[in-house]
Coordinates of C-alpha atoms in Angstrom, one line a residue:
Chain N
M1 CA 66.2 124.1 118.6
K2 CA 67.4 124.3 122.2
K3 CA 65.0 125.4 124.9
L4 CA 65.2 129.1 125.4
K5 CA 64.5 131.5 128.2
R6 CA 61.5 133.8 127.7
S7 CA 63.8 136.7 126.9
A8 CA 65.6 134.8 124.2
R9 CA 62.4 133.3 122.9
L10 CA 60.9 136.8 122.4
V11 CA 63.9 137.8 120.3
E12 CA 63.7 134.6 118.3
M13 CA 59.9 134.7 117.8
T14 CA 60.1 138.4 116.7
Q15 CA 62.7 137.6 114.0
Y16 CA 60.8 134.5 112.9
L17 CA 57.5 136.4 112.5
L18 CA 59.1 139.4 110.7
A19 CA 60.7 137.0 108.2
R20 CA 57.3 135.3 107.4
P21 CA 54.7 138.0 106.7
H22 CA 51.2 136.8 105.7
T23 CA 52.0 133.3 106.7
L24 CA 49.8 131.4 109.1
I25 CA 51.9 129.8 111.9
S26 CA 50.1 127.4 114.3
L27 CA 50.6 127.7 118.0
T28 CA 51.5 124.0 118.0
A29 CA 54.4 124.8 115.6
F30 CA 55.7 127.5 117.9
A31 CA 55.2 125.3 121.0
D32 CA 57.2 122.5 119.3
R33 CA 59.8 124.9 118.1
Y34 CA 60.5 126.4 121.5
Q35 CA 59.6 123.3 123.6
S36 CA 57.2 125.5 125.6
A37 CA 53.6 125.4 126.7
K38 CA 51.0 127.0 124.3
S39 CA 50.0 129.2 127.2
S40 CA 53.5 130.7 127.4
I41 CA 53.6 131.1 123.6
S42 CA 50.3 132.9 123.8
E43 CA 51.7 135.3 126.4
D44 CA 54.7 136.0 124.2
L45 CA 52.6 136.6 121.2
A46 CA 50.5 139.1 123.2
I47 CA 53.7 141.1 124.0
I48 CA 54.9 141.0 120.4
K49 CA 51.4 142.0 119.2
E50 CA 51.3 145.1 121.4
V51 CA 54.8 146.3 120.4
F52 CA 54.1 145.7 116.7
A53 CA 50.8 147.7 117.0
D54 CA 52.4 150.5 119.0
E55 CA 55.2 150.9 116.5
G56 CA 53.0 150.6 113.5
I57 CA 55.0 147.6 112.2
G58 CA 51.8 145.5 111.6
D59 CA 49.2 143.3 113.1
L60 CA 49.5 139.9 114.6
S61 CA 46.2 138.4 113.8
T62 CA 45.2 135.3 115.7
H63 CA 43.0 132.6 114.3
A64 CA 41.2 130.3 116.7
G65 CA 40.4 126.6 116.1
A66 CA 42.2 123.5 115.1
A67 CA 43.7 125.1 112.0
G68 CA 44.3 128.3 114.0
G69 CA 47.5 130.2 114.6
V70 CA 49.0 133.6 114.2
R71 CA 49.7 135.6 111.1
F72 CA 51.9 138.7 110.8
V73 CA 50.3 141.3 108.5
P74 CA 52.8 144.2 107.9
Q75 CA 51.2 147.6 108.0
C76 CA 52.3 151.2 108.2
R77 CA 51.0 154.0 110.4
K78 CA 49.6 156.7 108.1
D79 CA 51.3 159.5 110.1
V80 CA 54.7 157.7 109.7
A81 CA 54.0 157.0 106.0
L82 CA 53.1 160.6 105.4
Q83 CA 56.4 161.7 107.0
Q84 CA 58.3 159.3 104.8
I85 CA 56.6 160.3 101.6
K86 CA 57.2 164.0 102.4
S87 CA 60.9 163.3 102.8
I88 CA 60.8 161.4 99.4
I89 CA 59.0 164.3 97.8
S90 CA 61.5 166.8 99.0
E91 CA 64.2 164.7 97.3
L92 CA 62.2 164.4 94.1
Q93 CA 61.6 168.2 93.9
Q94 CA 65.3 169.0 93.6
P95 CA 65.5 171.1 90.3
D96 CA 68.5 169.0 89.0
R97 CA 66.2 166.1 88.6
L98 CA 64.5 167.7 85.6
L99 CA 65.6 166.0 82.4
P100 CA 65.0 167.1 78.8
G101 CA 61.4 166.6 77.8
G102 CA 60.2 167.3 81.3
Y103 CA 61.1 163.8 82.6
L104 CA 62.0 163.4 86.2
Y105 CA 65.2 161.5 87.2
M106 CA 64.3 159.1 90.0
T107 CA 66.4 156.0 89.3
D108 CA 68.7 156.7 92.3
L109 CA 65.8 156.7 94.7
L110 CA 64.5 153.4 93.3
G111 CA 68.0 152.0 94.1
Q112 CA 67.9 152.8 97.8
P113 CA 66.8 149.7 99.7
G114 CA 65.7 151.5 102.8
M115 CA 63.4 153.8 100.8
M116 CA 62.1 150.8 98.8
Q117 CA 61.2 149.1 102.0
E118 CA 59.2 152.1 103.2
V119 CA 57.4 152.3 99.9
G120 CA 56.8 148.5 99.7
R121 CA 55.3 148.6 103.2
M122 CA 52.9 151.3 102.1
F123 CA 51.8 149.3 99.0
A124 CA 51.5 146.1 101.2
S125 CA 49.3 148.0 103.6
A126 CA 47.1 149.4 100.9
F127 CA 46.6 146.0 99.2
A128 CA 46.7 143.6 102.3
D129 CA 43.1 142.6 101.9
R130 CA 42.8 142.2 98.2
N131 CA 43.4 138.4 98.1
I132 CA 46.3 138.6 95.6
D133 CA 48.1 135.7 94.0
V134 CA 51.0 137.5 92.2
I135 CA 52.5 140.9 91.7
M136 CA 53.2 142.1 88.1
T137 CA 55.4 145.0 86.9
V138 CA 57.1 145.9 83.6
E139 CA 60.9 146.3 83.3
T140 CA 62.9 148.1 84.5
K141 CA 62.2 150.8 87.1
G142 CA 59.1 149.1 88.6
I143 CA 61.1 146.0 89.6
P144 CA 62.5 147.2 92.9
L145 CA 59.1 148.5 93.9
A146 CA 57.4 145.2 93.0
H147 CA 59.9 143.1 94.9
A148 CA 59.8 145.3 98.0
T149 CA 56.0 145.0 98.0
A150 CA 56.2 141.3 97.4
A151 CA 58.5 140.7 100.3
F152 CA 55.9 142.3 102.7
L153 CA 53.0 140.4 101.1
N154 CA 54.8 137.1 100.7
L155 CA 53.9 136.9 97.0
P156 CA 55.8 136.1 93.8
V157 CA 56.6 138.7 91.2
V158 CA 56.3 138.4 87.4
I159 CA 58.1 140.8 85.1
V160 CA 56.7 141.9 81.8
R161 CA 59.5 142.4 79.2
R162 CA 59.8 145.1 76.6
D163 CA 61.1 142.6 74.2
H164 CA 60.9 138.8 73.9
K165 CA 64.0 137.1 75.3
V166 CA 65.1 133.5 74.5
T167 CA 65.6 132.8 78.2
E168 CA 61.9 133.3 78.8
G169 CA 60.6 130.4 76.6
S170 CA 57.4 130.9 74.6
A171 CA 55.7 134.2 75.4
V172 CA 52.5 136.2 74.8
S173 CA 53.2 139.6 73.2
I174 CA 50.9 142.5 72.8
N175 CA 51.2 145.9 71.2
Y176 CA 50.0 148.9 73.2
V177 CA 49.9 152.6 72.7
S178 CA 51.8 154.7 75.3
G179 CA 49.1 157.1 76.4
S180 CA 51.3 160.2 76.6
T181 CA 53.6 159.7 73.6
K182 CA 51.1 157.9 71.4
R183 CA 53.8 155.6 70.2
I184 CA 53.1 151.9 69.6
Q185 CA 55.2 149.6 71.8
T186 CA 55.4 145.9 72.5
M187 CA 55.4 144.0 75.8
S188 CA 55.6 140.3 76.4
L189 CA 55.2 137.8 79.2
A190 CA 56.5 134.3 79.4
R191 CA 53.6 131.8 78.9
R192 CA 54.7 129.9 82.0
A193 CA 54.9 133.0 84.2
L194 CA 51.2 133.2 85.1
K195 CA 48.5 130.7 85.9
E196 CA 45.0 131.2 84.4
E197 CA 42.6 133.2 86.7
S198 CA 45.4 134.5 88.9
R199 CA 44.5 137.6 90.8
V200 CA 47.2 140.2 90.0
L201 CA 48.5 143.3 91.7
I202 CA 50.1 145.7 89.1
I203 CA 52.9 147.9 90.5
D204 CA 54.8 150.6 88.5
D205 CA 57.0 153.5 89.2
F206 CA 55.2 156.2 87.1
M207 CA 51.9 156.7 85.5
K208 CA 50.9 159.5 83.1
A209 CA 47.9 158.7 80.9
G210 CA 48.2 155.1 82.0
G211 CA 48.9 153.5 78.7
T212 CA 51.6 151.2 80.0
I213 CA 49.4 149.9 82.8
Q214 CA 46.5 149.5 80.4
G215 CA 48.9 147.4 78.3
M216 CA 49.5 145.2 81.3
V217 CA 45.8 144.9 82.0
D218 CA 45.3 143.8 78.3
L219 CA 48.1 141.3 78.7
L220 CA 46.4 139.9 81.8
H221 CA 43.3 139.3 79.7
E222 CA 45.3 137.1 77.4
F223 CA 46.2 135.0 80.4
R224 CA 42.5 135.1 81.6
A225 CA 43.9 136.6 84.8
V226 CA 42.2 139.3 86.9
V227 CA 43.4 142.7 88.0
A228 CA 43.2 142.8 91.8
G229 CA 44.7 146.2 92.2
V230 CA 47.0 148.9 90.7
G231 CA 49.7 150.8 92.6
V232 CA 51.9 153.5 91.2
F233 CA 54.7 155.3 93.1
V234 CA 54.3 158.6 91.3
E235 CA 51.3 159.7 89.1
S236 CA 51.4 162.7 86.9
G237 CA 48.7 165.1 87.8
E238 CA 49.4 167.1 84.6
I239 CA 46.8 165.0 82.7
E240 CA 43.1 165.6 82.8
H241 CA 41.2 163.1 84.8
E242 CA 39.0 162.1 81.8
E243 CA 42.1 161.5 79.7
R244 CA 43.3 158.8 82.1
L245 CA 42.8 155.3 80.8
L246 CA 42.6 154.0 84.3
Q247 CA 40.5 155.3 87.2
D248 CA 41.0 152.8 90.0
Y249 CA 44.6 152.9 91.4
V250 CA 46.6 153.8 94.5
S251 CA 49.3 156.4 94.1
L252 CA 51.9 157.4 96.7
A253 CA 52.8 160.8 95.2
R254 CA 51.4 163.1 92.6
L255 CA 53.5 165.3 90.3
T256 CA 51.3 168.3 90.0
E257 CA 53.5 170.8 88.2
V258 CA 56.7 171.0 86.2
D259 CA 57.9 174.4 85.2
L260 CA 60.7 173.8 82.7
K261 CA 61.8 177.5 82.7
S262 CA 62.1 178.0 86.4
R263 CA 62.9 174.3 86.9
H264 CA 60.3 174.2 89.6
I265 CA 58.8 170.8 90.4
T266 CA 55.7 170.4 92.6
I267 CA 54.8 167.1 94.0
Q268 CA 52.2 166.2 96.6
P269 CA 51.2 163.1 98.5
G270 CA 49.2 160.7 96.4
N271 CA 45.7 159.3 96.8
F272 CA 46.9 156.7 99.3
F273 CA 46.8 159.5 101.8
D274 CA 43.3 160.6 100.8
L275 CA 41.7 157.4 101.9
S276 CA 39.8 158.0 105.1
E277 CA 40.0 154.4 106.4
S278 CA 42.7 153.8 108.9
I279 CA 45.5 151.4 107.7
Chain L
M1 CA 58.6 156.4 122.6
K2 CA 57.0 155.3 125.8
K3 CA 59.0 153.5 128.4
L4 CA 58.8 149.7 127.8
K5 CA 59.2 146.7 130.0
R6 CA 62.3 144.6 129.3
S7 CA 60.2 141.9 127.4
A8 CA 58.6 144.6 125.1
R9 CA 62.0 146.3 124.7
L10 CA 63.6 143.1 123.5
V11 CA 60.9 142.8 120.8
E12 CA 61.3 146.4 119.8
M13 CA 65.2 146.3 119.7
T14 CA 65.1 143.1 117.7
Q15 CA 62.9 144.6 115.0
Y16 CA 64.9 147.9 115.1
L17 CA 68.2 146.1 114.6
L18 CA 66.9 143.8 111.8
A19 CA 65.6 146.7 109.9
R20 CA 69.0 148.5 110.1
P21 CA 71.8 146.1 109.0
H22 CA 75.3 147.4 108.7
T23 CA 74.4 150.6 110.6
L24 CA 76.2 151.7 113.7
I25 CA 73.7 152.5 116.5
S26 CA 75.1 154.1 119.6
L27 CA 74.3 152.8 123.1
T28 CA 73.2 156.4 123.9
A29 CA 70.7 156.4 121.1
F30 CA 69.2 153.1 122.4
A31 CA 69.2 154.4 126.0
D32 CA 67.4 157.6 124.9
R33 CA 65.0 155.7 122.7
Y34 CA 64.0 153.4 125.5
Q35 CA 64.6 155.7 128.4
S36 CA 66.7 153.0 130.0
A37 CA 70.1 152.8 131.6
K38 CA 73.0 151.8 129.3
S39 CA 73.7 148.8 131.5
S40 CA 70.2 147.5 130.8
I41 CA 70.6 148.1 127.1
S42 CA 73.9 146.2 127.2
E43 CA 72.2 143.2 128.8
D44 CA 69.5 143.3 126.2
L45 CA 72.0 143.4 123.4
A46 CA 73.9 140.4 124.9
I47 CA 70.6 138.4 124.8
I48 CA 69.9 139.4 121.2
K49 CA 73.5 138.8 120.1
E50 CA 73.4 135.2 121.5
V51 CA 70.1 134.4 119.7
F52 CA 71.3 135.9 116.4
A53 CA 74.5 133.9 116.7
D54 CA 72.7 130.6 117.6
E55 CA 70.2 131.0 114.7
G56 CA 72.8 132.1 112.2
I57 CA 71.0 135.4 111.6
G58 CA 74.1 137.4 112.0
D59 CA 76.5 139.1 114.3
L60 CA 75.9 142.0 116.7
S61 CA 79.3 143.5 116.7
T62 CA 80.0 146.0 119.5
H63 CA 82.4 148.9 119.1
A64 CA 83.7 150.5 122.3
G65 CA 84.6 154.2 122.9
A66 CA 82.9 157.5 122.5
A67 CA 81.9 156.8 118.9
G68 CA 81.0 153.2 119.9
G69 CA 77.8 151.3 119.6
V70 CA 76.4 148.2 118.0
R71 CA 76.2 147.0 114.4
F72 CA 74.0 144.2 113.1
V73 CA 75.9 142.3 110.4
P74 CA 73.6 139.7 108.6
Q75 CA 75.3 136.4 108.0
C76 CA 74.2 132.9 107.1
R77 CA 75.2 129.6 108.5
K78 CA 76.9 127.6 105.9
D79 CA 75.0 124.4 106.7
V80 CA 71.7 126.2 106.4
A81 CA 72.8 127.9 103.2
L82 CA 73.8 124.6 101.7
Q83 CA 70.4 123.1 102.5
Q84 CA 68.8 126.2 100.9
I85 CA 70.9 126.0 97.7
K86 CA 70.3 122.3 97.4
S87 CA 66.6 122.9 97.5
I88 CA 67.0 125.7 94.8
I89 CA 69.1 123.3 92.7
S90 CA 66.5 120.6 92.8
E91 CA 64.0 123.1 91.4
L92 CA 66.5 124.2 88.7
Q93 CA 67.2 120.7 87.6
Q94 CA 63.5 120.1 86.5
P95 CA 63.7 118.9 82.9
D96 CA 60.9 121.3 81.7
R97 CA 63.2 124.2 82.5
L98 CA 65.3 123.5 79.4
L99 CA 64.7 126.0 76.7
P100 CA 65.7 125.9 73.0
G101 CA 69.4 126.6 72.7
G102 CA 70.2 125.0 76.0
Y103 CA 69.1 128.0 78.1
L104 CA 67.6 127.4 81.5
Y105 CA 64.3 129.0 82.6
M106 CA 64.8 130.5 86.0
T107 CA 62.8 133.7 85.9
D108 CA 60.1 132.2 88.2
L109 CA 62.6 131.5 91.0
L110 CA 64.0 135.0 90.7
G111 CA 60.4 136.2 91.3
Q112 CA 60.1 134.5 94.7
P113 CA 60.9 137.0 97.5
G114 CA 61.6 134.3 100.1
M115 CA 64.2 132.6 97.9
M116 CA 65.7 136.0 96.9
Q117 CA 66.1 136.8 100.6
E118 CA 68.0 133.5 101.2
V119 CA 70.3 134.2 98.2
G120 CA 70.7 137.9 99.2
R121 CA 71.8 136.8 102.6
M122 CA 74.4 134.5 101.1
F123 CA 75.9 137.2 99.0
A124 CA 75.7 139.7 101.9
S125 CA 77.7 137.1 104.0
A126 CA 80.2 136.5 101.3
F127 CA 80.9 140.2 100.7
A128 CA 80.3 141.7 104.2
D129 CA 84.0 142.7 104.7
R130 CA 84.7 144.1 101.2
N131 CA 84.1 147.8 102.1
I132 CA 81.6 148.3 99.3
D133 CA 79.9 151.6 98.3
V134 CA 77.3 150.4 95.8
I135 CA 75.9 147.3 94.1
M136 CA 75.7 147.1 90.3
T137 CA 73.7 144.8 88.1
V138 CA 72.5 144.8 84.5
E139 CA 68.8 144.6 83.7
T140 CA 66.7 142.5 84.0
K141 CA 67.1 139.3 85.8
G142 CA 69.9 140.4 88.1
I143 CA 67.8 143.2 89.7
P144 CA 65.9 141.1 92.3
L145 CA 69.3 139.5 93.4
A146 CA 71.0 142.9 93.6
H147 CA 68.2 144.4 95.6
A148 CA 68.0 141.4 98.0
T149 CA 71.7 141.7 98.6
A150 CA 71.5 145.5 99.0
A151 CA 68.9 145.2 101.7
F152 CA 71.2 143.0 103.8
L153 CA 74.2 145.2 103.2
N154 CA 72.4 148.5 103.5
L155 CA 73.8 149.7 100.1
P156 CA 72.3 151.5 97.1
V157 CA 71.9 149.7 93.7
V158 CA 72.7 151.0 90.3
I159 CA 71.2 149.3 87.2
V160 CA 73.1 149.2 83.9
R161 CA 70.6 149.5 81.0
R162 CA 70.8 147.6 77.7
D163 CA 69.7 150.7 75.9
H164 CA 69.8 154.4 76.8
K165 CA 66.6 155.7 78.1
V166 CA 65.5 159.4 78.2
T167 CA 64.5 159.0 81.9
E168 CA 68.2 158.4 82.8
G169 CA 69.7 161.7 81.6
S170 CA 73.1 161.7 80.0
A171 CA 74.8 158.3 80.1
V172 CA 78.1 156.5 79.4
S173 CA 77.6 153.7 76.8
I174 CA 80.1 151.0 75.9
N175 CA 80.1 148.1 73.5
Y176 CA 81.0 144.7 74.7
V177 CA 81.2 141.2 73.2
S178 CA 79.0 138.6 74.9
G179 CA 81.6 135.9 75.5
S180 CA 79.5 132.9 74.6
T181 CA 77.5 134.2 71.6
K182 CA 80.3 136.5 70.4
R183 CA 77.7 139.2 69.5
I184 CA 78.5 142.8 70.0
Q185 CA 76.0 144.5 72.4
T186 CA 75.7 147.8 74.2
M187 CA 75.2 148.7 77.8
S188 CA 74.9 152.1 79.4
L189 CA 74.8 153.7 82.8
A190 CA 73.5 157.1 83.8
R191 CA 76.3 159.6 84.4
R192 CA 74.8 160.6 87.7
A193 CA 74.4 157.0 88.9
L194 CA 77.9 156.5 90.2
K195 CA 80.5 158.7 92.0
E196 CA 84.1 158.5 90.9
E197 CA 86.2 155.9 92.8
S198 CA 83.2 154.1 94.2
R199 CA 83.9 150.5 95.3
V200 CA 81.4 148.4 93.4
L201 CA 80.0 144.9 94.0
I202 CA 78.7 143.4 90.7
I203 CA 75.8 140.9 91.1
D204 CA 74.3 139.0 88.2
D205 CA 72.0 135.9 87.7
F206 CA 74.1 133.9 85.2
M207 CA 77.7 133.8 84.0
K208 CA 79.0 131.7 81.1
A209 CA 82.2 133.1 79.6
G210 CA 81.7 136.3 81.6
G211 CA 81.4 138.8 78.8
T212 CA 78.5 140.7 80.3
I213 CA 80.3 141.0 83.6
Q214 CA 83.5 142.0 81.9
G215 CA 81.4 144.7 80.1
M216 CA 80.3 146.0 83.5
V217 CA 83.9 146.0 84.7
D218 CA 84.9 148.0 81.6
L219 CA 82.0 150.4 82.2
L220 CA 83.3 150.9 85.8
H221 CA 86.7 152.0 84.4
E222 CA 84.9 154.8 82.5
F223 CA 83.6 156.0 85.9
R224 CA 87.0 155.5 87.5
A225 CA 85.3 153.1 89.9
V226 CA 86.7 150.0 91.4
V227 CA 85.4 146.4 91.4
A228 CA 85.2 145.3 95.0
G229 CA 83.7 141.9 94.2
V230 CA 81.6 139.8 91.7
G231 CA 78.8 137.5 92.7
V232 CA 76.8 135.3 90.4
F233 CA 73.8 133.2 91.2
V234 CA 74.5 130.4 88.7
E235 CA 77.8 130.0 86.7
S236 CA 78.0 127.7 83.8
G237 CA 80.7 125.0 84.3
E238 CA 80.4 124.1 80.6
I239 CA 83.2 126.5 79.8
E240 CA 86.9 125.8 80.2
H241 CA 88.4 127.7 83.0
E242 CA 91.0 129.4 80.7
E243 CA 88.2 130.7 78.4
R244 CA 86.6 132.5 81.3
L245 CA 87.2 136.3 81.1
L246 CA 87.0 136.6 84.9
Q247 CA 88.6 134.5 87.5
D248 CA 87.7 136.1 90.8
Y249 CA 84.0 135.7 91.6
V250 CA 81.7 134.0 94.1
S251 CA 79.1 131.6 92.6
L252 CA 76.2 130.1 94.5
A253 CA 75.5 127.3 92.0
R254 CA 77.4 125.7 89.1
L255 CA 75.6 124.3 86.0
T256 CA 77.9 121.4 85.1
E257 CA 76.0 119.5 82.5
V258 CA 73.0 120.0 80.1
D259 CA 72.1 117.0 78.0
L260 CA 69.6 118.3 75.4
K261 CA 68.6 114.8 74.3
S262 CA 67.8 113.3 77.7
R263 CA 66.8 116.7 79.1
H264 CA 69.1 116.0 82.0
I265 CA 70.4 119.0 83.9
T266 CA 73.2 118.7 86.5
I267 CA 73.8 121.6 88.9
Q268 CA 76.1 121.6 91.9
P269 CA 76.7 124.1 94.7
G270 CA 79.0 126.9 93.6
N271 CA 82.4 128.1 94.8
F272 CA 80.8 130.0 97.8
F273 CA 80.6 126.6 99.5
D274 CA 84.2 125.7 98.7
L275 CA 85.6 128.5 100.8
S276 CA 87.1 127.1 103.9
E277 CA 86.7 130.1 106.1
S278 CA 83.6 130.1 108.3
I279 CA 81.0 132.6 107.5

């Protein structure tokens, strides 16, 4: 790469770091890349760090020593995230989203890349310190959420299938009981999709009793893998707490009331916003 | 936002533009945001434009006049893209990817967000000028590709389902014949997913005879929508050109030979790299 002026170097370093979240980059690599002294690189990083912190984009954490360097950890400011989730909630509360059976149409929102990036950033903030190897979801609606989160955490995604496809090779299948409908269903995961003892973050779009997520947890046991966290976009608060199969999860929104007669839907921010720690 | 020094403003503007591809931002908006003169903003944009061009990140196109401003159009450099696709191909050619029936296991690659971003950037380059309203794919493996492309084009994604789900509301279903297996299958799309006369980019992971994509094209006719482009990650070159249902598409890789006995897989760069125009 040609030698750049400081102003151009700042632009280049900013895009380089944003494209490589959760990746340790040594000062030497930057100094070589830009043919600049490490002291200049350090000054540049200090400027970028301050802007990223002020804007709530994330933290540039520096690691000293021979193996040291800098790592961009995407974060979100809780006040900004709360504004974003309130805007999502006001969309979700539109009466025409109510479907027969009390289901909520939200597929369109899961198709908006800008909104997925906001939500992925929230999940990536919530689970930044959990030492995760891989993100898991079940087809179909959880996939955009899992991938958006994965991009910010720099982690691979594995997708659990509802049926076993020939293009997946040999697979492990389990039966599970959907907690709310009590129906027996099947899910399967390709044998080669997951290494033993992987630490897995489960992401899904909606949780009622938690049967589907419990199914994924059971599937993980078959792979001798470990649940490192569970994140759901919307949880249903219509279920008693004791009835829930799963207690430890992060939700971004909570559906508290659906009145089928008046078509009134009430949604509140999820437990992500209850946590007292700053993010 | 507090008033920033030029160095900090360059960092902030860079991240702001990268997060908003294909979005027109007026100089006035930038001047207000940074409490700076438009002349300073213009100088900053010139610096960013040059770095983005040199690095092959994309183009900052400026639009003059009262409604004018700047728009970040993500692109990829063809030499860089060719390196990336060659690295993907060498992964795909591993003999242990061969599955019974001559299928190729590639689910793991579709789960790597870094690789999806490379591929999404290529599709976004290829279709930047097609005046697209929405990206369509069919579940499951095309979803990460569609979303990665959508993020660079700032467009929504709609997902065609293999079966009709209650959480989608009323839907339009069609039967189609998978070109290679000749089996009749069903696909459906929620009625509210697509506006009439939308211009649609179809993205999928694999195309053999093209039956699945032809099914999506037929489904679009039901919505009186228009095909604005077709992009496939890997096309199978094992099929005669005349047998292919679809002639106009962009492929990133082409599977030219699978020898089941020797487990030898041959893959070449797709027709995206044949195009003579610079991208």
